[in-house]
PDB file of C-alpha atoms in Angstrom:
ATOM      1  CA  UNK A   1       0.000   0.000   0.000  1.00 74.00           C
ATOM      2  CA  UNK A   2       0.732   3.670  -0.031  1.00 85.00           C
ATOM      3  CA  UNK A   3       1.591   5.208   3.378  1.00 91.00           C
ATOM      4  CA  UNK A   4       3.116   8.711   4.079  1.00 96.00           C
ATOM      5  CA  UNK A   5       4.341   8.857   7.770  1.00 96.00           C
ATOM      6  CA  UNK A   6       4.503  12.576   9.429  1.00 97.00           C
ATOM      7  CA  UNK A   7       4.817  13.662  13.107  1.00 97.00           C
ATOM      8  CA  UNK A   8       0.793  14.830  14.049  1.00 96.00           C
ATOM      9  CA  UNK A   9       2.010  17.665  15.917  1.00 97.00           C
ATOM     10  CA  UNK A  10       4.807  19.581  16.736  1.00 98.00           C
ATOM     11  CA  UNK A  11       5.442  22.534  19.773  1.00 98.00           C
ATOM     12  CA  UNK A  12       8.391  25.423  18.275  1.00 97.00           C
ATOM     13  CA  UNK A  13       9.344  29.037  20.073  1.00 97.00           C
ATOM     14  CA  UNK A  14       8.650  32.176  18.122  1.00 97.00           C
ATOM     15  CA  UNK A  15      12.190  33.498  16.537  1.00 97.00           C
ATOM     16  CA  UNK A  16      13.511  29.319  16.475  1.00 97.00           C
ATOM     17  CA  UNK A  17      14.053  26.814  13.864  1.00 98.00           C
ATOM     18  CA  UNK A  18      11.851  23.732  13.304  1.00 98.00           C
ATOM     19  CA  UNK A  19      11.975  20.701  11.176  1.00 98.00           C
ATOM     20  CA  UNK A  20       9.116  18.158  10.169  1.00 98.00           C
ATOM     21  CA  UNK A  21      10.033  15.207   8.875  1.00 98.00           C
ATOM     22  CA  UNK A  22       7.945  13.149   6.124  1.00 98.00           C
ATOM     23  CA  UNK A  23       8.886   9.343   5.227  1.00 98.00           C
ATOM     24  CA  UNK A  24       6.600   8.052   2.314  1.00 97.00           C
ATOM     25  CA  UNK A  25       6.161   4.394   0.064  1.00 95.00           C
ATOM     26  CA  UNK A  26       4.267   5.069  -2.622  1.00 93.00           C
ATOM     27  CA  UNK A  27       4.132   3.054  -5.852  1.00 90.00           C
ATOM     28  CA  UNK A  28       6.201   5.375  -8.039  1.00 92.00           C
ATOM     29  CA  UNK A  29       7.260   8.745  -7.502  1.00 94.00           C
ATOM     30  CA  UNK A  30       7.141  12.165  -9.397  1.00 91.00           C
ATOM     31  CA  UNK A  31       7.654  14.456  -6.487  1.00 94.00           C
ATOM     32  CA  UNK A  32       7.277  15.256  -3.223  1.00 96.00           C
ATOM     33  CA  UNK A  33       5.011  18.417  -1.977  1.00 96.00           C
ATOM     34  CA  UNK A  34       4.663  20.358   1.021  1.00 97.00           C
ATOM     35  CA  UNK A  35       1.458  22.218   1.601  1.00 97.00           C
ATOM     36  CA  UNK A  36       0.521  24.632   4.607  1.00 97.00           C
ATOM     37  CA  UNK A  37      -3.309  24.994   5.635  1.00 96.00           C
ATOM     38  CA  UNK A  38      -3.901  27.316   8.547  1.00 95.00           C
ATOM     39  CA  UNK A  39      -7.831  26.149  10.442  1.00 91.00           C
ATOM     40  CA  UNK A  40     -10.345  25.975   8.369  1.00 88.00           C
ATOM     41  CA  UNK A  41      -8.905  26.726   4.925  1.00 91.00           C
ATOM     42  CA  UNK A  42      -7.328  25.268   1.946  1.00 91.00           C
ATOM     43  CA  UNK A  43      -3.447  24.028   1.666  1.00 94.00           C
ATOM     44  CA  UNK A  44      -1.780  26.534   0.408  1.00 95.00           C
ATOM     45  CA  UNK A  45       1.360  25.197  -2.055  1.00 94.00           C
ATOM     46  CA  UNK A  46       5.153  25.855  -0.025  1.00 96.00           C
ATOM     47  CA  UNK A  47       7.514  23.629  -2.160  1.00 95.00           C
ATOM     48  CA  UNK A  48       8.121  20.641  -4.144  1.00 94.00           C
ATOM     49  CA  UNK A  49      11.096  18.402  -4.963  1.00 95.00           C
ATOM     50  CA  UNK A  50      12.275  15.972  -7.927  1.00 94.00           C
ATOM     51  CA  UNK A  51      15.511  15.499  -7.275  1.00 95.00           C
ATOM     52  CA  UNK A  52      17.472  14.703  -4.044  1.00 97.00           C
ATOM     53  CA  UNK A  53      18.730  18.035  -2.263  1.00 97.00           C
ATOM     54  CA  UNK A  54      17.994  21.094  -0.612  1.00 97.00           C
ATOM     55  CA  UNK A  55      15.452  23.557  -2.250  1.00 94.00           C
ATOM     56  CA  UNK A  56      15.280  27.184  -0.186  1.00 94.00           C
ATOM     57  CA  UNK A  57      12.879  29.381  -0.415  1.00 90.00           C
ATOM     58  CA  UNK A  58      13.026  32.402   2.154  1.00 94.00           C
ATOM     59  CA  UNK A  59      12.569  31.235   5.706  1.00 96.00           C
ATOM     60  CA  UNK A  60      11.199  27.850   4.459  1.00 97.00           C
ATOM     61  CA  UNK A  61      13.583  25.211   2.545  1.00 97.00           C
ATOM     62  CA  UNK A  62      12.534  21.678   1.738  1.00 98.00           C
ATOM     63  CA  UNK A  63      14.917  18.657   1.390  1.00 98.00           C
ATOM     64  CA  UNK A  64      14.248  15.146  -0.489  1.00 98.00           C
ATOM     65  CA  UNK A  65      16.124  11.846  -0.716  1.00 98.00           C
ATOM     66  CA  UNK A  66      14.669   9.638  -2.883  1.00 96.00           C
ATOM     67  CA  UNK A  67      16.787   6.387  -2.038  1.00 96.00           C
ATOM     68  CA  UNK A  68      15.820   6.683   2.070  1.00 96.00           C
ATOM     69  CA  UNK A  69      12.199   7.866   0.987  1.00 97.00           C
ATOM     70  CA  UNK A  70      12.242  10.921   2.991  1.00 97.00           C
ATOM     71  CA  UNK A  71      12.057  14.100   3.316  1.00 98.00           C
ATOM     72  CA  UNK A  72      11.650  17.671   5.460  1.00 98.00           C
ATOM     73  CA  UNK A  73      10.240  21.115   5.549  1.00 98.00           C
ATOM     74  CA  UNK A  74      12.322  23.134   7.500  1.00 98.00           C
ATOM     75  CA  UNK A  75      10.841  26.945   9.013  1.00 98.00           C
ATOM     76  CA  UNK A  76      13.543  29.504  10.307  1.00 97.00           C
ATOM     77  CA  UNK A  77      12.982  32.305  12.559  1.00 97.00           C
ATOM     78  CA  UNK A  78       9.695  31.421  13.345  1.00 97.00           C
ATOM     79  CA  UNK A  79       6.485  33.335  13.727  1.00 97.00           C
ATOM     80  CA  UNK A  80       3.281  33.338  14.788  1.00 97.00           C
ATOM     81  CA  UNK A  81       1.752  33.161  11.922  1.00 96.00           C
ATOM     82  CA  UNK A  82       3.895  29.524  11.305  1.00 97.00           C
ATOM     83  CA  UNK A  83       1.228  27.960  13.639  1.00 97.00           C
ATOM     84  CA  UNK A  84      -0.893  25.813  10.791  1.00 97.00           C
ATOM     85  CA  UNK A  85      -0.232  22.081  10.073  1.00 97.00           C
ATOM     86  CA  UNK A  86       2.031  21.232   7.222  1.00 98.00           C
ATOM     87  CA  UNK A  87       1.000  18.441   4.517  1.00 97.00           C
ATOM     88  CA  UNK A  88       3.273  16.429   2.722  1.00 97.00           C
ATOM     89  CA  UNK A  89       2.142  14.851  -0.597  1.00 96.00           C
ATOM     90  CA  UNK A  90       3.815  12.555  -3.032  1.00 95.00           C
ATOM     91  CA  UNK A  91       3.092  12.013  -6.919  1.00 91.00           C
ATOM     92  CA  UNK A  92       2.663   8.956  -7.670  1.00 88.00           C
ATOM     93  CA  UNK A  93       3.337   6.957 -10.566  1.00 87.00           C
ATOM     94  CA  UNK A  94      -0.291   7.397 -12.058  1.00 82.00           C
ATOM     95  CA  UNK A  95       0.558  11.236 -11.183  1.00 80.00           C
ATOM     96  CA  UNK A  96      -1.873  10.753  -7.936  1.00 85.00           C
ATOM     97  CA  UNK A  97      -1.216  13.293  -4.805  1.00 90.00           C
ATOM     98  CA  UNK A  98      -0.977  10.529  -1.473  1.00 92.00           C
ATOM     99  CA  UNK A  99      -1.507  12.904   1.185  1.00 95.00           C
ATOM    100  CA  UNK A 100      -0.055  12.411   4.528  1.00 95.00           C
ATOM    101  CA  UNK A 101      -2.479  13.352   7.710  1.00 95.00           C
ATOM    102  CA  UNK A 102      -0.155  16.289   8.461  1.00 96.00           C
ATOM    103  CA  UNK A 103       1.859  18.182  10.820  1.00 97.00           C
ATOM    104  CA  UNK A 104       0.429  20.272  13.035  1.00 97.00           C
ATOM    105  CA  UNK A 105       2.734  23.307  14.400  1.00 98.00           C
ATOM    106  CA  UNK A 106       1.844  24.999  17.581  1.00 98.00           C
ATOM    107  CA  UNK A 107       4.162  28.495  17.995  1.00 97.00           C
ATOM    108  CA  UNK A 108       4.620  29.855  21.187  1.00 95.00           C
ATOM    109  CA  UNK A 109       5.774  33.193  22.380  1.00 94.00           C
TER     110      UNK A 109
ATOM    111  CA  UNK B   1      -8.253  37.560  -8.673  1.00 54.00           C
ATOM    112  CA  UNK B   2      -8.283  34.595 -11.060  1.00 75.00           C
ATOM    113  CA  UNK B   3      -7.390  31.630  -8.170  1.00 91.00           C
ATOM    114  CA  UNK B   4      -9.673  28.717  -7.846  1.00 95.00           C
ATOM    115  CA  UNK B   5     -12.858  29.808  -6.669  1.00 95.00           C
ATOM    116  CA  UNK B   6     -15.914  27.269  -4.985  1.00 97.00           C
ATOM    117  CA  UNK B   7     -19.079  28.439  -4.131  1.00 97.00           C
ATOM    118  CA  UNK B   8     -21.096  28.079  -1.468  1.00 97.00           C
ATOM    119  CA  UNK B   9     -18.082  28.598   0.899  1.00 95.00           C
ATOM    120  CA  UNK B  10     -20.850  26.664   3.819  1.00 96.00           C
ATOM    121  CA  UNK B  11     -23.520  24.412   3.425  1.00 97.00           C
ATOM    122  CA  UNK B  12     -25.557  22.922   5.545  1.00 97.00           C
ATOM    123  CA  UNK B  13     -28.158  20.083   5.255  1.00 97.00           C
ATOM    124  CA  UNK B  14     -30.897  17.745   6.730  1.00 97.00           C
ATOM    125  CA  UNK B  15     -30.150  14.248   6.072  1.00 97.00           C
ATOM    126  CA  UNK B  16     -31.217  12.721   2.838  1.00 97.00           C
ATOM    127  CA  UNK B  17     -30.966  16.425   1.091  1.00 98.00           C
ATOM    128  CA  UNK B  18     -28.876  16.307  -2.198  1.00 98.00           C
ATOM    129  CA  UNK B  19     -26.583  19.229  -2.213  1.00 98.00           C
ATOM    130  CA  UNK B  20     -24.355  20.614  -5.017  1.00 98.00           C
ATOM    131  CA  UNK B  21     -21.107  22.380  -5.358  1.00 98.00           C
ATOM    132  CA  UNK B  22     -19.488  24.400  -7.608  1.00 98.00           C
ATOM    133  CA  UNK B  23     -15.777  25.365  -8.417  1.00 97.00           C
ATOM    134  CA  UNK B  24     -13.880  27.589 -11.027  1.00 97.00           C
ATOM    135  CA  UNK B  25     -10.719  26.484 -11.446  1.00 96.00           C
ATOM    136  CA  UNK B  26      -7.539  29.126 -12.682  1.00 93.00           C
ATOM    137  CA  UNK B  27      -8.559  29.817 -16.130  1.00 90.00           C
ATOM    138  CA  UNK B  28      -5.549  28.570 -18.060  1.00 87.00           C
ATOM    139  CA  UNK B  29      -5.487  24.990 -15.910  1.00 91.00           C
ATOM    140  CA  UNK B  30      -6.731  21.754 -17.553  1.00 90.00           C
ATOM    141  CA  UNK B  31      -7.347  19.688 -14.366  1.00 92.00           C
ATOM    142  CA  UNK B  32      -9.293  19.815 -11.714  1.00 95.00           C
ATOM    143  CA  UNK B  33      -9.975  17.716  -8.483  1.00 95.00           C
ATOM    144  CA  UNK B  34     -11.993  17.204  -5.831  1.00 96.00           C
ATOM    145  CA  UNK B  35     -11.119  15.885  -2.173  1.00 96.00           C
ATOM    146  CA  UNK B  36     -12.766  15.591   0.711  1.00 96.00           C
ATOM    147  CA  UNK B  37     -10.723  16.299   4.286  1.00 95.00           C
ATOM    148  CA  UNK B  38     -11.695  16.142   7.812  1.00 94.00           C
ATOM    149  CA  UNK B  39     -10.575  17.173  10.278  1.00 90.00           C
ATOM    150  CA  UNK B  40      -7.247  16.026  11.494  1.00 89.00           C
ATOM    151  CA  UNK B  41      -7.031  14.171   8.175  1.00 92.00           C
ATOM    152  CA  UNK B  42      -4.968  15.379   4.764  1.00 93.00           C
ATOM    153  CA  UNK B  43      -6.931  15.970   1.822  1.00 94.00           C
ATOM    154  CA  UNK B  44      -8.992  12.070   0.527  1.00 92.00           C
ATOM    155  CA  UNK B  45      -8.986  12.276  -3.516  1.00 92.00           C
ATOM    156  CA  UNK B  46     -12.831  11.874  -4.848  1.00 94.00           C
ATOM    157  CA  UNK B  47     -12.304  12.481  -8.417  1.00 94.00           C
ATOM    158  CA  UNK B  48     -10.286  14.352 -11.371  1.00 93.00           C
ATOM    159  CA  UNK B  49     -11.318  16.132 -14.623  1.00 93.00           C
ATOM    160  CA  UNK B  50      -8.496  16.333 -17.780  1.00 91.00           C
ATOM    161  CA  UNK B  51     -10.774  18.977 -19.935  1.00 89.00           C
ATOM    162  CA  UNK B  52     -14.023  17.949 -19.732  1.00 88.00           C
ATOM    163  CA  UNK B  53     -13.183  13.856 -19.412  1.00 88.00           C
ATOM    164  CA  UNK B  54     -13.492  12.130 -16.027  1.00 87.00           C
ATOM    165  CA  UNK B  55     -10.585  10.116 -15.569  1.00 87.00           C
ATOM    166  CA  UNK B  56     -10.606   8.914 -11.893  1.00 84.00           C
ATOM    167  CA  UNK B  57     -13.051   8.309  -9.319  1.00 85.00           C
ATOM    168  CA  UNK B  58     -12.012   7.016  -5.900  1.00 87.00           C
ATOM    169  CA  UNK B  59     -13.165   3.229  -5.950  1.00 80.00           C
ATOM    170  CA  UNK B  60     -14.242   4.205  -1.934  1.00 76.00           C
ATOM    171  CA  UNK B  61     -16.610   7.100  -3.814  1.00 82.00           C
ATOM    172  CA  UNK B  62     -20.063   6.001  -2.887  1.00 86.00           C
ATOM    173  CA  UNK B  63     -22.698   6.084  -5.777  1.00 92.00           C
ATOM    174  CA  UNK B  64     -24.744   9.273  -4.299  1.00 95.00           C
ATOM    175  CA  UNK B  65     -21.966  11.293  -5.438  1.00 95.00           C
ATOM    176  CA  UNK B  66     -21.325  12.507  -9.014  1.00 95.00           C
ATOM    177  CA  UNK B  67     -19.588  14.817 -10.750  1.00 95.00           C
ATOM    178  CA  UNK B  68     -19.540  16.757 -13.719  1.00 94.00           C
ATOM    179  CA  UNK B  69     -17.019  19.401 -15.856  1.00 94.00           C
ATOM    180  CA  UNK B  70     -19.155  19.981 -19.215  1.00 88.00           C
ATOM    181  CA  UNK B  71     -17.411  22.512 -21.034  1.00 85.00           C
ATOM    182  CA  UNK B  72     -13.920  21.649 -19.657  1.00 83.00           C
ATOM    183  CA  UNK B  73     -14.245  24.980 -17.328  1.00 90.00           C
ATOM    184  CA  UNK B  74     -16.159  24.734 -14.006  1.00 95.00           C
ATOM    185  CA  UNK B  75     -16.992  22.077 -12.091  1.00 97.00           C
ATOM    186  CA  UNK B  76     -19.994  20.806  -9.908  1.00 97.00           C
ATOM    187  CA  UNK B  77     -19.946  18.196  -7.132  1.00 97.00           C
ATOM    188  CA  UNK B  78     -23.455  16.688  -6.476  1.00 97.00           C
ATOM    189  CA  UNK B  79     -24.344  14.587  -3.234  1.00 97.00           C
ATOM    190  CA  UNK B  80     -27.560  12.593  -3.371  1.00 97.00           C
ATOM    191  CA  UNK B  81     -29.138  11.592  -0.371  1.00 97.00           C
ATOM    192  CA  UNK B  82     -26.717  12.949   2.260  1.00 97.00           C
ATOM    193  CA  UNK B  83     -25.407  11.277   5.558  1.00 96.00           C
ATOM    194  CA  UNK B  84     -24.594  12.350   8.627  1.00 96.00           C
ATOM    195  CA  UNK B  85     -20.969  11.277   7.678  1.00 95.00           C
ATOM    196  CA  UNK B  86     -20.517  13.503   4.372  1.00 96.00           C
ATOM    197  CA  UNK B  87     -20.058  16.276   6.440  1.00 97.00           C
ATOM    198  CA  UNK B  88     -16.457  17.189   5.804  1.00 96.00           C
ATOM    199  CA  UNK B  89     -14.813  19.931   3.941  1.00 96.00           C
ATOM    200  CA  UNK B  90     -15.028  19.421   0.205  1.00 97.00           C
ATOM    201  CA  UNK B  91     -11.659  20.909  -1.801  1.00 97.00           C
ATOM    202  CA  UNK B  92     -11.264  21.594  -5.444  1.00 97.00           C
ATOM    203  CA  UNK B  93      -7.932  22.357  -6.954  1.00 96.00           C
ATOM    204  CA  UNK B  94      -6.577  22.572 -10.543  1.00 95.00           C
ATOM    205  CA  UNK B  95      -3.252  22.573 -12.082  1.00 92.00           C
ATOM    206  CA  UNK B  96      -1.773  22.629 -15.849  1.00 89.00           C
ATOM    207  CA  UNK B  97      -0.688  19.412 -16.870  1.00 80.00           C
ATOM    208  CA  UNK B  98       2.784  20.276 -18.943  1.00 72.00           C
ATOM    209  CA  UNK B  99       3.640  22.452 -16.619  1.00 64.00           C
ATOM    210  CA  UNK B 100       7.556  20.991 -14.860  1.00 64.00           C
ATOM    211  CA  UNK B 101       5.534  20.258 -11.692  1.00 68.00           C
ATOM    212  CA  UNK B 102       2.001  20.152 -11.865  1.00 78.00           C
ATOM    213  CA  UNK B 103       1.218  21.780  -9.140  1.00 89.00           C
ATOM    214  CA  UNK B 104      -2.344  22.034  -7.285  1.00 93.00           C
ATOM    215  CA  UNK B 105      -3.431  25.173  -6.261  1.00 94.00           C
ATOM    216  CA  UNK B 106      -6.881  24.661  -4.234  1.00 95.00           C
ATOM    217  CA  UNK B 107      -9.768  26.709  -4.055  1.00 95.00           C
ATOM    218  CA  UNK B 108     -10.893  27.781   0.195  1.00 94.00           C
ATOM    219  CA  UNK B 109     -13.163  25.062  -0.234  1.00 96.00           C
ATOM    220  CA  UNK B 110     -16.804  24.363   0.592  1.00 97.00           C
ATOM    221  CA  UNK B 111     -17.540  23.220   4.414  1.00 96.00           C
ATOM    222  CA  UNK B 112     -20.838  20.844   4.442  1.00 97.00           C
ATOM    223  CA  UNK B 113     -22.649  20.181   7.489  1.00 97.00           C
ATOM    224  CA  UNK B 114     -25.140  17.267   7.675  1.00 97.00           C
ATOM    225  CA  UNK B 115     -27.596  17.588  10.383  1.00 96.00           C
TER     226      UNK B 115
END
């Protein structure tokens, strides 16, 4: 089966550094996502990966190795505003999003 | 604004109503899901549109729900007969397939509330 394995949630200090971790087995991959969806509304796209490596984006950079099936989203200087959960999705062979149940990040002052 | 629009934003319903959704996807884009999340839960596929063809339904999609993209543009979700346990968020996003990553970009969704 398909299974994408993230932490449910996850406590970080305004101003710090936090990483989530994603481990996935999926039947084929095209890429790996990471979405952000603050209560009650719709992922919001952060970052995707193909190849193995470090992508950075401002405060957010994701990283992807393909031969250990894993991968993270990792948030510098955190805010307040950080406190949503954080999905991580891969493409499948048949170009299907799996979704994991994702991350939620609580921020405190 | 030309993001992925659904309308309503809330619905809710007495059991064994049929309800119906609607979504606009990003003009340009040539799919479009749906997915259904609750809470706690990432986003559960239902079905995608490539133009106007259906190519994918969940096989765990239950009968009482259709849906339909006739002119390759918007989209509508219908729900026959609704349970207590449809109520969920319902998602639609869209993306351009050709583009490097075909990325989804998801409307704010519909929230449905069966009573």
């Amino acid at each position: 089966g398909q299974n994408i394995d993230q932490p449910t949630e996850m406590t970080a200090t305004e101003g710090a550094i936090v990483q989530i971790n994603c481990t996935y087995q999926t039947s084929g991959f095209n890429g790996l996502f990471w979405y952000q969806q603050h209560a009650g509304e719709a992922p919001t796209f952060l970052s995707y990966n193909v190849l193995d490596g470090l992508e950075e984006k401002g405060r957010f950079s994701s990283f992807l190795s393909r031969s250990k099936g894993y991968s993270y989203l990792l948030l510098k200087e955190l805010q307040m505003k950080d406190s949503a959960s954080y999905l991580c999705a891969v493409l499948d062979s048949n170009y299907q999003l799996i979704w994991g149940a994702g991350t939620k990040l609580i921020i405190k002052p | 604004d030309t993001g992925v629009s659904q309308d309503p934003r809330h619905k809710i319903t007495k059991r064994g109503q049929n309800v119906t959704f609607r979504c606009d996807p990003i003009s340009e884009h040539n799919r479009l899901y749906w997915y259904r999340q609750t809470l706690g839960q990432g986003p559960e596929f239902l079905t995608y549109f490539q133009n106007e063809a259906q190519l994918e339904k969940s096989r765990l999609l239950s009968d009482r729900f259709s849906a339909e993209r006739p002119k390759g543009s918007f989209s509508t979700l219908e729900i026959q007969r609704t349970e207590q346990g449809d109520s969920a968020m319902y998602l639609c996003a869209s993306s351009l397939v050709g583009e490097a990553t075909d990325t989804q970009y998801f409307g704010p969704g519909t929230r449905l509330t069966v009573l």
